[in-house]
mmCIF file of C-alpha atoms in Angstrom:
data_model
loop_
_atom_site.group_PDB
_atom_site.id
_atom_site.type_symbol
_atom_site.label_atom_id
_atom_site.label_comp_id
_atom_site.label_asym_id
_atom_site.label_seq_id
_atom_site.Cartn_x
_atom_site.Cartn_y
_atom_site.Cartn_z
ATOM 1 C CA MET A 1 29.000 -103.350 16.336
ATOM 2 C CA ILE A 2 28.538 -106.565 17.598
ATOM 3 C CA LYS A 3 30.031 -109.320 15.510
ATOM 4 C CA ARG A 4 27.632 -112.036 14.238
ATOM 5 C CA SER A 5 28.443 -114.832 11.626
ATOM 6 C CA PRO A 6 29.792 -112.923 8.485
ATOM 7 C CA ALA A 7 27.193 -115.033 6.193
ATOM 8 C CA LYS A 8 24.380 -114.163 8.096
ATOM 9 C CA ARG A 9 24.489 -110.872 7.766
ATOM 10 C CA TYR A 10 25.818 -110.720 4.475
ATOM 11 C CA GLY A 11 23.035 -113.200 3.380
ATOM 12 C CA SER A 12 20.214 -110.670 4.808
ATOM 13 C CA LEU A 13 22.376 -107.586 3.052
ATOM 14 C CA GLY A 14 22.546 -108.977 -0.099
ATOM 15 C CA ALA A 15 18.417 -110.045 0.227
ATOM 16 C CA ILE A 16 17.463 -106.281 1.005
ATOM 17 C CA ALA A 17 20.157 -105.277 -1.798
ATOM 18 C CA LEU A 18 18.931 -107.798 -4.447
ATOM 19 C CA LEU A 19 14.994 -106.623 -3.035
ATOM 20 C CA THR A 20 15.872 -103.334 -3.769
ATOM 21 C CA ALA A 21 17.650 -103.403 -7.119
ATOM 22 C CA TYR A 22 15.030 -105.517 -8.196
ATOM 23 C CA LEU A 23 12.281 -102.715 -7.231
ATOM 24 C CA VAL A 24 14.383 -99.958 -8.703
ATOM 25 C CA VAL A 25 15.054 -101.746 -12.073
ATOM 26 C CA ALA A 26 11.622 -103.067 -12.444
ATOM 27 C CA SER A 27 9.848 -99.651 -12.193
ATOM 28 C CA PRO A 28 10.860 -96.940 -14.463
ATOM 29 C CA ASN A 29 9.174 -98.713 -17.340
ATOM 30 C CA PRO A 30 7.251 -96.053 -19.228
ATOM 31 C CA ALA A 31 3.891 -97.993 -20.185
ATOM 32 C CA LEU A 32 0.837 -97.401 -18.472
ATOM 33 C CA ALA A 33 -1.072 -99.950 -17.010
ATOM 34 C CA MET A 34 -4.530 -100.843 -15.041
ATOM 35 C CA HIS A 35 -6.834 -98.647 -13.701
ATOM 36 C CA ILE A 36 -9.760 -96.752 -15.172
ATOM 37 C CA SER A 37 -8.443 -93.706 -16.760
ATOM 38 C CA GLU A 38 -9.818 -90.384 -16.490
ATOM 39 C CA GLY A 39 -12.715 -89.320 -18.092
ATOM 40 C CA PHE A 40 -13.178 -92.961 -19.379
ATOM 41 C CA LEU A 41 -16.136 -93.520 -16.951
ATOM 42 C CA PRO A 42 -19.358 -91.631 -17.987
ATOM 43 C CA LEU A 43 -20.933 -88.998 -15.318
ATOM 44 C CA SER A 44 -23.508 -91.400 -13.756
ATOM 45 C CA TRP A 45 -21.170 -94.166 -13.294
ATOM 46 C CA ALA A 46 -18.377 -92.180 -11.861
ATOM 47 C CA VAL A 47 -20.198 -90.541 -9.403
ATOM 48 C CA GLY A 48 -22.128 -94.052 -8.597
ATOM 49 C CA TRP A 49 -19.224 -95.569 -7.929
ATOM 50 C CA TRP A 50 -17.876 -92.235 -5.655
ATOM 51 C CA LEU A 51 -21.019 -92.793 -3.985
ATOM 52 C CA VAL A 52 -20.207 -96.612 -3.102
ATOM 53 C CA PHE A 53 -16.687 -96.093 -2.531
ATOM 54 C CA LEU A 54 -16.974 -93.261 0.073
ATOM 55 C CA PRO A 55 -18.535 -94.999 3.281
ATOM 56 C CA PHE A 56 -15.722 -97.415 2.833
ATOM 57 C CA LEU A 57 -13.050 -94.650 2.906
ATOM 58 C CA ALA A 58 -14.955 -93.124 5.807
ATOM 59 C CA TRP A 59 -14.900 -96.529 7.945
ATOM 60 C CA GLY A 60 -11.193 -96.984 6.637
ATOM 61 C CA LEU A 61 -10.314 -93.224 8.020
ATOM 62 C CA TRP A 62 -12.270 -94.432 11.362
ATOM 63 C CA ALA A 63 -10.408 -97.768 11.340
ATOM 64 C CA LEU A 64 -7.264 -95.763 11.031
ATOM 65 C CA ARG A 65 -7.737 -93.849 13.836
ATOM 66 C CA GLN A 66 -9.102 -96.362 16.277
ATOM 67 C CA GLN A 67 -5.710 -98.761 15.295
ATOM 68 C CA ILE A 68 -3.715 -95.830 16.222
ATOM 69 C CA LYS A 69 -5.341 -95.035 19.204
ATOM 70 C CA GLN A 70 -5.689 -98.530 20.754
ATOM 71 C CA GLN A 71 -2.265 -99.851 19.771
ATOM 72 C CA PRO A 72 0.471 -96.795 19.081
ATOM 73 C CA GLU A 73 2.851 -99.098 18.303
ATOM 74 C CA SER A 74 1.852 -100.422 15.175
ATOM 75 C CA THR A 75 2.049 -97.167 13.175
ATOM 76 C CA LEU A 76 5.351 -98.156 11.926
ATOM 77 C CA LEU A 77 3.837 -101.341 10.400
ATOM 78 C CA ILE A 78 0.677 -99.049 8.996
ATOM 79 C CA ALA A 79 3.546 -97.231 7.158
ATOM 80 C CA LEU A 80 5.403 -100.232 5.961
ATOM 81 C CA ALA A 81 2.143 -101.913 4.558
ATOM 82 C CA GLY A 82 1.497 -98.420 2.884
ATOM 83 C CA ALA A 83 5.020 -98.241 1.730
ATOM 84 C CA TYR A 84 4.395 -101.593 0.344
ATOM 85 C CA ALA A 85 1.651 -100.721 -1.933
ATOM 86 C CA PHE A 86 3.669 -97.771 -3.038
ATOM 87 C CA VAL A 87 6.537 -99.758 -4.389
ATOM 88 C CA LEU A 88 4.523 -102.387 -6.154
ATOM 89 C CA SER A 89 1.724 -100.245 -7.364
ATOM 90 C CA SER A 90 4.839 -98.504 -9.479
ATOM 91 C CA LEU A 91 6.307 -101.512 -10.815
ATOM 92 C CA LYS A 92 4.876 -101.930 -14.515
ATOM 93 C CA ILE A 93 5.937 -105.675 -15.213
ATOM 94 C CA PRO A 94 6.244 -107.353 -18.509
ATOM 95 C CA SER A 95 3.708 -109.946 -18.831
ATOM 96 C CA VAL A 96 3.132 -113.024 -21.000
ATOM 97 C CA THR A 97 0.514 -111.189 -23.372
ATOM 98 C CA GLY A 98 3.190 -108.831 -24.571
ATOM 99 C CA SER A 99 1.779 -106.030 -22.400
ATOM 100 C CA CYS A 100 2.274 -104.097 -18.850
ATOM 101 C CA SER A 101 0.411 -103.805 -15.945
ATOM 102 C CA HIS A 102 1.530 -103.917 -12.269
ATOM 103 C CA PRO A 103 0.649 -105.329 -8.771
ATOM 104 C CA MET A 104 -0.752 -103.659 -6.132
ATOM 105 C CA GLY A 105 0.444 -104.550 -2.720
ATOM 106 C CA ILE A 106 -2.870 -103.888 -0.918
ATOM 107 C CA ALA A 107 -2.775 -107.823 0.799
ATOM 108 C CA LEU A 108 -0.281 -107.474 2.876
ATOM 109 C CA GLY A 109 -1.930 -104.085 4.862
ATOM 110 C CA ALA A 110 -4.929 -106.042 4.301
ATOM 111 C CA VAL A 111 -4.384 -109.347 6.459
ATOM 112 C CA LEU A 112 -1.828 -107.257 9.110
ATOM 113 C CA PHE A 113 -4.736 -104.525 9.781
ATOM 114 C CA ARG A 114 -7.776 -105.961 8.585
ATOM 115 C CA PRO A 115 -9.487 -104.498 5.074
ATOM 116 C CA PRO A 116 -11.322 -101.348 6.122
ATOM 117 C CA LEU A 117 -7.985 -99.416 6.744
ATOM 118 C CA MET A 118 -6.786 -100.468 3.322
ATOM 119 C CA ALA A 119 -9.223 -98.290 1.936
ATOM 120 C CA VAL A 120 -7.294 -95.290 3.225
ATOM 121 C CA LEU A 121 -3.788 -96.509 1.911
ATOM 122 C CA GLY A 122 -5.060 -97.778 -1.463
ATOM 123 C CA THR A 123 -6.736 -94.256 -1.659
ATOM 124 C CA LEU A 124 -3.237 -92.621 -0.999
ATOM 125 C CA VAL A 125 -1.475 -94.755 -3.727
ATOM 126 C CA LEU A 126 -4.336 -94.054 -6.339
ATOM 127 C CA LEU A 127 -4.160 -90.252 -5.659
ATOM 128 C CA PHE A 128 -0.567 -90.293 -6.417
ATOM 129 C CA GLN A 129 -1.212 -91.848 -9.598
ATOM 130 C CA ALA A 130 -4.000 -90.119 -10.534
ATOM 131 C CA LEU A 131 -2.374 -86.313 -9.780
ATOM 132 C CA LEU A 132 1.035 -87.059 -10.980
ATOM 133 C CA LEU A 133 1.027 -89.603 -13.372
ATOM 134 C CA ALA A 134 -1.950 -89.100 -15.401
ATOM 135 C CA HIS A 135 -2.716 -93.384 -14.071
ATOM 136 C CA GLY A 136 -6.349 -93.590 -13.253
ATOM 137 C CA GLY A 137 -8.192 -90.553 -12.409
ATOM 138 C CA LEU A 138 -9.861 -87.974 -10.036
ATOM 139 C CA THR A 139 -13.326 -89.031 -11.386
ATOM 140 C CA THR A 140 -12.542 -92.630 -11.844
ATOM 141 C CA LEU A 141 -11.310 -92.425 -8.123
ATOM 142 C CA GLY A 142 -14.274 -93.997 -6.921
ATOM 143 C CA ALA A 143 -14.156 -96.790 -8.558
ATOM 144 C CA ASN A 144 -10.914 -97.844 -8.954
ATOM 145 C CA GLY A 145 -10.744 -97.134 -4.991
ATOM 146 C CA PHE A 146 -13.634 -99.640 -4.905
ATOM 147 C CA SER A 147 -11.997 -102.307 -6.835
ATOM 148 C CA MET A 148 -8.436 -101.837 -5.642
ATOM 149 C CA ALA A 149 -8.899 -100.910 -2.072
ATOM 150 C CA VAL A 150 -12.363 -102.134 -0.822
ATOM 151 C CA VAL A 151 -12.657 -105.264 -2.748
ATOM 152 C CA GLY A 152 -9.247 -106.466 -3.203
ATOM 153 C CA PRO A 153 -8.739 -105.937 0.608
ATOM 154 C CA TRP A 154 -11.761 -107.985 2.138
ATOM 155 C CA LEU A 155 -11.204 -110.935 -0.663
ATOM 156 C CA ALA A 156 -7.139 -111.345 0.358
ATOM 157 C CA TRP A 157 -8.454 -111.227 4.280
ATOM 158 C CA LEU A 158 -11.303 -113.708 3.547
ATOM 159 C CA THR A 159 -8.855 -115.740 1.304
ATOM 160 C CA TYR A 160 -5.867 -115.566 4.148
ATOM 161 C CA TRP A 161 -7.804 -116.633 6.680
ATOM 162 C CA GLY A 162 -9.922 -119.251 4.940
ATOM 163 C CA VAL A 163 -6.450 -120.662 3.255
ATOM 164 C CA SER A 164 -5.056 -120.752 7.281
ATOM 165 C CA ARG A 165 -7.537 -122.194 8.555
ATOM 166 C CA ALA A 166 -7.212 -125.280 6.185
ATOM 167 C CA THR A 167 -3.899 -125.551 5.598
ATOM 168 C CA ALA A 168 -2.289 -123.933 8.710
ATOM 169 C CA LYS A 169 0.615 -122.544 7.090
ATOM 170 C CA PRO A 170 0.155 -118.728 7.038
ATOM 171 C CA ALA A 171 2.748 -118.234 4.112
ATOM 172 C CA ILE A 172 0.617 -119.867 1.560
ATOM 173 C CA ALA A 173 -2.463 -118.361 2.917
ATOM 174 C CA MET A 174 -0.079 -115.083 2.640
ATOM 175 C CA PHE A 175 0.813 -116.028 -1.250
ATOM 176 C CA GLY A 176 -3.137 -116.974 -1.508
ATOM 177 C CA ALA A 177 -4.447 -113.830 -0.508
ATOM 178 C CA ALA A 178 -2.144 -111.469 -2.557
ATOM 179 C CA LEU A 179 -3.033 -113.784 -5.862
ATOM 180 C CA VAL A 180 -6.869 -113.536 -5.027
ATOM 181 C CA SER A 181 -6.778 -109.998 -4.342
ATOM 182 C CA ASN A 182 -4.603 -108.672 -7.437
ATOM 183 C CA LEU A 183 -6.969 -111.327 -10.247
ATOM 184 C CA ALA A 184 -10.173 -109.797 -8.155
ATOM 185 C CA THR A 185 -9.337 -105.973 -8.512
ATOM 186 C CA TYR A 186 -9.158 -106.834 -12.085
ATOM 187 C CA ALA A 187 -12.360 -108.778 -12.443
ATOM 188 C CA VAL A 188 -13.851 -105.830 -10.956
ATOM 189 C CA THR A 189 -12.606 -103.145 -13.145
ATOM 190 C CA SER A 190 -13.635 -105.392 -15.996
ATOM 191 C CA LEU A 191 -16.937 -105.330 -14.440
ATOM 192 C CA GLN A 192 -16.922 -101.496 -14.051
ATOM 193 C CA LEU A 193 -16.139 -101.134 -17.873
ATOM 194 C CA ALA A 194 -18.736 -103.614 -18.765
ATOM 195 C CA LEU A 195 -21.579 -101.939 -17.099
ATOM 196 C CA ALA A 196 -20.835 -98.727 -18.230
ATOM 197 C CA PHE A 197 -19.792 -99.617 -21.810
ATOM 198 C CA PRO A 198 -21.932 -102.996 -22.744
ATOM 199 C CA ASP A 199 -21.853 -104.420 -25.802
ATOM 200 C CA SER A 200 -23.954 -103.443 -28.326
ATOM 201 C CA LEU A 201 -24.870 -106.992 -29.288
ATOM 202 C CA GLY A 202 -24.281 -109.044 -26.230
ATOM 203 C CA GLY A 203 -24.578 -106.480 -23.524
ATOM 204 C CA VAL A 204 -23.050 -106.245 -20.392
ATOM 205 C CA ALA A 205 -21.815 -109.801 -20.284
ATOM 206 C CA THR A 206 -19.991 -109.918 -23.686
ATOM 207 C CA ALA A 207 -18.548 -106.859 -22.724
ATOM 208 C CA PHE A 208 -17.294 -108.369 -19.506
ATOM 209 C CA ALA A 209 -15.874 -111.048 -21.498
ATOM 210 C CA LYS A 210 -14.004 -108.920 -23.476
ATOM 211 C CA PHE A 211 -12.403 -106.690 -20.923
ATOM 212 C CA ALA A 212 -11.600 -109.717 -18.693
ATOM 213 C CA ALA A 213 -9.689 -111.333 -21.121
ATOM 214 C CA LEU A 214 -7.632 -107.987 -21.586
ATOM 215 C CA PHE A 215 -6.777 -108.221 -18.478
ATOM 216 C CA ALA A 216 -6.855 -111.654 -16.791
ATOM 217 C CA VAL A 217 -3.898 -113.538 -18.990
ATOM 218 C CA THR A 218 -1.578 -110.240 -18.389
ATOM 219 C CA GLN A 219 -2.544 -110.384 -14.648
ATOM 220 C CA ILE A 220 -2.188 -114.329 -13.660
ATOM 221 C CA PRO A 221 1.878 -114.041 -14.084
ATOM 222 C CA LEU A 222 1.938 -111.150 -12.482
ATOM 223 C CA ALA A 223 -0.537 -111.626 -9.423
ATOM 224 C CA ILE A 224 1.672 -114.706 -9.322
ATOM 225 C CA SER A 225 4.838 -112.869 -8.836
ATOM 226 C CA GLU A 226 2.934 -110.258 -6.429
ATOM 227 C CA GLY A 227 2.279 -113.446 -3.944
ATOM 228 C CA LEU A 228 5.949 -114.428 -4.329
ATOM 229 C CA LEU A 229 7.024 -110.986 -3.158
ATOM 230 C CA THR A 230 4.373 -110.681 -0.755
ATOM 231 C CA VAL A 231 5.706 -114.125 1.170
ATOM 232 C CA LEU A 232 9.129 -112.507 1.104
ATOM 233 C CA VAL A 233 7.814 -109.519 2.922
ATOM 234 C CA TRP A 234 5.826 -111.924 5.266
ATOM 235 C CA ASN A 235 8.734 -114.061 6.159
ATOM 236 C CA TRP A 236 10.660 -110.837 7.255
ATOM 237 C CA LEU A 237 7.975 -110.134 9.729
ATOM 238 C CA THR A 238 7.222 -113.084 11.385
ATOM 239 C CA THR A 239 11.126 -113.463 11.612
ATOM 240 C CA TYR A 240 12.093 -109.872 12.759
ATOM 241 C CA CYS A 241 8.469 -108.360 14.231
ATOM 242 C CA THR A 242 7.247 -110.930 16.225
ATOM 243 C CA ALA A 243 5.876 -108.565 19.110
ATOM 244 C CA GLU A 244 3.773 -106.502 16.523
ATOM 245 C CA LEU A 245 2.236 -109.590 14.836
ATOM 246 C CA GLN A 246 1.240 -111.061 17.910
ATOM 247 C CA THR A 247 -0.761 -107.691 19.461
ATOM 248 C CA LEU A 248 -2.277 -107.969 15.829
ATOM 249 C CA LYS A 249 -3.093 -111.332 16.578
ATOM 250 C CA LEU A 250 -1.637 -113.177 13.457
ATOM 251 C CA LEU A 251 1.073 -114.926 15.291
ATOM 252 C CA SER A 252 0.383 -117.287 18.541
ATOM 253 C CA GLY A 253 2.860 -116.785 21.552
ATOM 254 C CA ALA A 254 3.966 -120.056 21.257
ATOM 255 C CA GLU A 255 5.594 -120.036 17.231
ATOM 256 C CA SER A 256 7.610 -117.110 18.197
ATOM 257 C CA ASN A 257 9.708 -117.816 21.224
ATOM 258 C CA GLU A 258 12.509 -118.845 19.063
ATOM 259 C CA MET B 1 15.022 -116.566 7.377
ATOM 260 C CA ASN B 2 15.700 -119.415 4.792
ATOM 261 C CA LYS B 3 17.895 -118.499 2.578
ATOM 262 C CA LYS B 4 16.726 -121.201 0.279
ATOM 263 C CA THR B 5 13.097 -119.684 0.290
ATOM 264 C CA VAL B 6 14.548 -115.991 -0.412
ATOM 265 C CA ALA B 7 15.881 -117.145 -3.383
ATOM 266 C CA PHE B 8 13.299 -119.301 -4.421
ATOM 267 C CA LEU B 9 10.540 -116.436 -3.840
ATOM 268 C CA LEU B 10 13.109 -113.742 -5.572
ATOM 269 C CA GLY B 11 14.021 -115.610 -8.140
ATOM 270 C CA GLY B 12 10.361 -116.577 -9.161
ATOM 271 C CA ALA B 13 9.226 -113.023 -9.074
ATOM 272 C CA ILE B 14 11.837 -112.248 -11.465
ATOM 273 C CA LEU B 15 11.821 -114.793 -13.816
ATOM 274 C CA LEU B 16 8.071 -114.197 -13.963
ATOM 275 C CA SER B 17 8.616 -110.616 -15.482
ATOM 276 C CA THR B 18 11.800 -111.294 -17.543
ATOM 277 C CA LEU B 19 10.952 -114.462 -19.185
ATOM 278 C CA PRO B 20 8.286 -112.626 -21.032
ATOM 279 C CA LEU B 21 10.259 -109.754 -22.416
ATOM 280 C CA LEU B 22 13.044 -112.484 -23.674
ATOM 281 C CA LEU B 23 10.200 -115.108 -24.996
ATOM 282 C CA VAL B 24 7.018 -112.790 -26.056
ATOM 283 C CA LYS B 25 7.017 -110.836 -28.613
ATOM 284 C CA GLY B 26 5.095 -107.239 -28.307
ATOM 285 C CA ASP B 27 5.254 -103.913 -27.639
ATOM 286 C CA PHE B 28 4.682 -104.168 -23.721
ATOM 287 C CA GLU B 29 2.331 -101.135 -23.753
ATOM 288 C CA GLY B 30 0.025 -100.617 -20.758
ATOM 289 C CA ALA B 31 -3.334 -103.022 -20.507
ATOM 290 C CA ASP B 32 -5.113 -99.848 -19.740
ATOM 291 C CA ALA B 33 -4.077 -98.155 -22.497
ATOM 292 C CA LYS B 34 -5.526 -101.181 -24.294
ATOM 293 C CA ALA B 35 -8.955 -100.676 -22.396
ATOM 294 C CA GLN B 36 -9.004 -97.312 -23.825
ATOM 295 C CA ALA B 37 -8.587 -98.544 -27.055
ATOM 296 C CA LEU B 38 -11.271 -101.316 -26.241
ATOM 297 C CA VAL B 39 -13.894 -98.649 -24.865
ATOM 298 C CA ARG B 40 -13.477 -96.460 -27.890
ATOM 299 C CA GLU B 41 -14.038 -100.396 -30.031
ATOM 300 C CA VAL B 42 -17.191 -101.008 -27.947
ATOM 301 C CA SER B 43 -18.478 -97.604 -27.792
ATOM 302 C CA PRO B 44 -17.030 -95.722 -30.927
ATOM 303 C CA ASN B 45 -19.105 -92.356 -30.104
ATOM 304 C CA TYR B 46 -17.765 -92.295 -26.208
ATOM 305 C CA GLU B 47 -15.788 -89.270 -25.686
ATOM 306 C CA PRO B 48 -13.718 -89.019 -22.247
ATOM 307 C CA TRP B 49 -15.486 -86.002 -20.576
ATOM 308 C CA VAL B 50 -12.116 -85.004 -18.490
ATOM 309 C CA GLU B 51 -8.603 -84.425 -19.052
ATOM 310 C CA PRO B 52 -5.976 -85.367 -16.522
ATOM 311 C CA VAL B 53 -5.338 -83.029 -14.119
ATOM 312 C CA PHE B 54 -1.281 -82.900 -14.853
ATOM 313 C CA GLU B 55 -0.091 -85.276 -17.164
ATOM 314 C CA PRO B 56 3.747 -85.751 -17.208
ATOM 315 C CA PRO B 57 5.118 -83.986 -20.327
ATOM 316 C CA SER B 58 7.110 -86.948 -21.703
ATOM 317 C CA GLY B 59 7.759 -90.415 -20.957
ATOM 318 C CA GLU B 60 11.227 -89.256 -19.366
ATOM 319 C CA VAL B 61 9.226 -87.101 -16.743
ATOM 320 C CA GLU B 62 6.890 -89.924 -16.407
ATOM 321 C CA SER B 63 9.052 -92.600 -15.462
ATOM 322 C CA LEU B 64 10.819 -90.233 -13.018
ATOM 323 C CA LEU B 65 7.775 -89.694 -11.163
ATOM 324 C CA PHE B 66 7.632 -93.953 -11.427
ATOM 325 C CA ALA B 67 11.168 -94.013 -9.707
ATOM 326 C CA LEU B 68 10.301 -91.603 -7.429
ATOM 327 C CA GLN B 69 7.144 -93.237 -6.098
ATOM 328 C CA ALA B 70 9.005 -96.652 -6.139
ATOM 329 C CA ALA B 71 12.096 -94.998 -4.269
ATOM 330 C CA LEU B 72 9.883 -93.396 -1.665
ATOM 331 C CA GLY B 73 8.300 -96.435 -0.883
ATOM 332 C CA ALA B 74 11.474 -98.753 -0.998
ATOM 333 C CA GLY B 75 13.022 -96.211 1.407
ATOM 334 C CA VAL B 76 10.518 -96.395 3.639
ATOM 335 C CA MET B 77 10.136 -99.987 3.573
ATOM 336 C CA GLY B 78 14.128 -100.547 4.206
ATOM 337 C CA PHE B 79 14.116 -98.015 6.714
ATOM 338 C CA ILE B 80 11.668 -99.675 8.692
ATOM 339 C CA LEU B 81 12.706 -103.377 8.166
ATOM 340 C CA GLY B 82 15.899 -102.373 9.157
ATOM 341 C CA GLN B 83 14.816 -100.781 12.471
ATOM 342 C CA TYR B 84 12.684 -103.873 12.960
ATOM 343 C CA ARG B 85 15.599 -106.412 12.223
ATOM 344 C CA GLU B 86 17.913 -104.534 15.060
ATOM 345 C CA ARG B 87 15.262 -104.225 17.669
ATOM 346 C CA HIS B 88 15.331 -108.061 17.203
ATOM 347 C CA ARG B 89 19.221 -108.142 17.043
ATOM 348 C CA GLN B 90 19.573 -106.578 20.512
ATOM 349 C CA LYS B 91 17.176 -108.679 21.857
ATOM 350 C CA ALA B 92 18.612 -111.562 21.053
ATOM 351 C CA ALA B 93 21.980 -109.933 22.245
ATOM 352 C CA SER B 94 20.715 -108.947 25.311
ATOM 353 C CA LYS B 95 19.329 -112.456 25.964
ATOM 354 C CA SER B 96 22.540 -114.330 25.046
ATOM 355 C CA GLN B 97 24.428 -112.084 28.066
ATOM 356 C CA GLN B 98 21.773 -112.842 30.612
ATOM 357 C CA SER B 99 21.688 -116.494 29.666
#
């Protein structure tokens, strides 16, 4: 063991312990949240969303192979992005509306590895929850995949680069990316439900307003939480993982030569 | 990494999830259970046409599986972050030895 300043060591250890404790304590809330439940999309819509989603999944698999082939050293980071999505989507967090929902953690990987690859990682998370937790479902996986593993990552990526160009502050851009991807996923889910179940009087628009109202308020505090946690992990990476971030062109050489 | 930033980020996230528990009265059921109810309300005749392949037999088993999901993810994250941190530390150590 090399001796280092104890304050620094215990500070970081404390942060790890706190994050882990928070993740573990917050998780075993039995209430279900978000994603369209099994059987809750009519057959035609379920098949339709699967058809829309499949090309993105294929693109993702291709992107994943390319990434591992071209930058084998980034494999560990891909696993980290996947694990982050895995943890965050298991957290049923109570919200201001008195109901629970969960964040997704999809923005981190979308910014690190570009959006196509996240279709694969997002699908893995959705599969786990659909098969073992009766949360979401196989017939609705196409629709859920499209909202969480396609629209979410793409908007996260666009937000990251937009904000990052405008403010030159990657941490704020990362916060925005997580926030936007989280809210967008729920907006798309509401739209998917509204299209399949239009209101008998007001049609799709009224139904969308109803579903969106159900999710939106619940989701805003969670989106902020997700933003904060994503920035935490992002700060960690920019401190300890500079070489990889440079390979991924997210840090310039000058910024990290500390 | 700045300790104040960490405290702010973690504190914010924890407050955002604990305050509703303290201040809001609700049953804290899942938002998708509510969505199912809303689907039934908008289209009373709709019958879900597939059942989940496997449904956890009880809330206990379900929370076990959720905890497992979180534990797996958190374990992998901790392992990888730990590796990067150690590598960073060794690099810094070898640099300071050279100079």
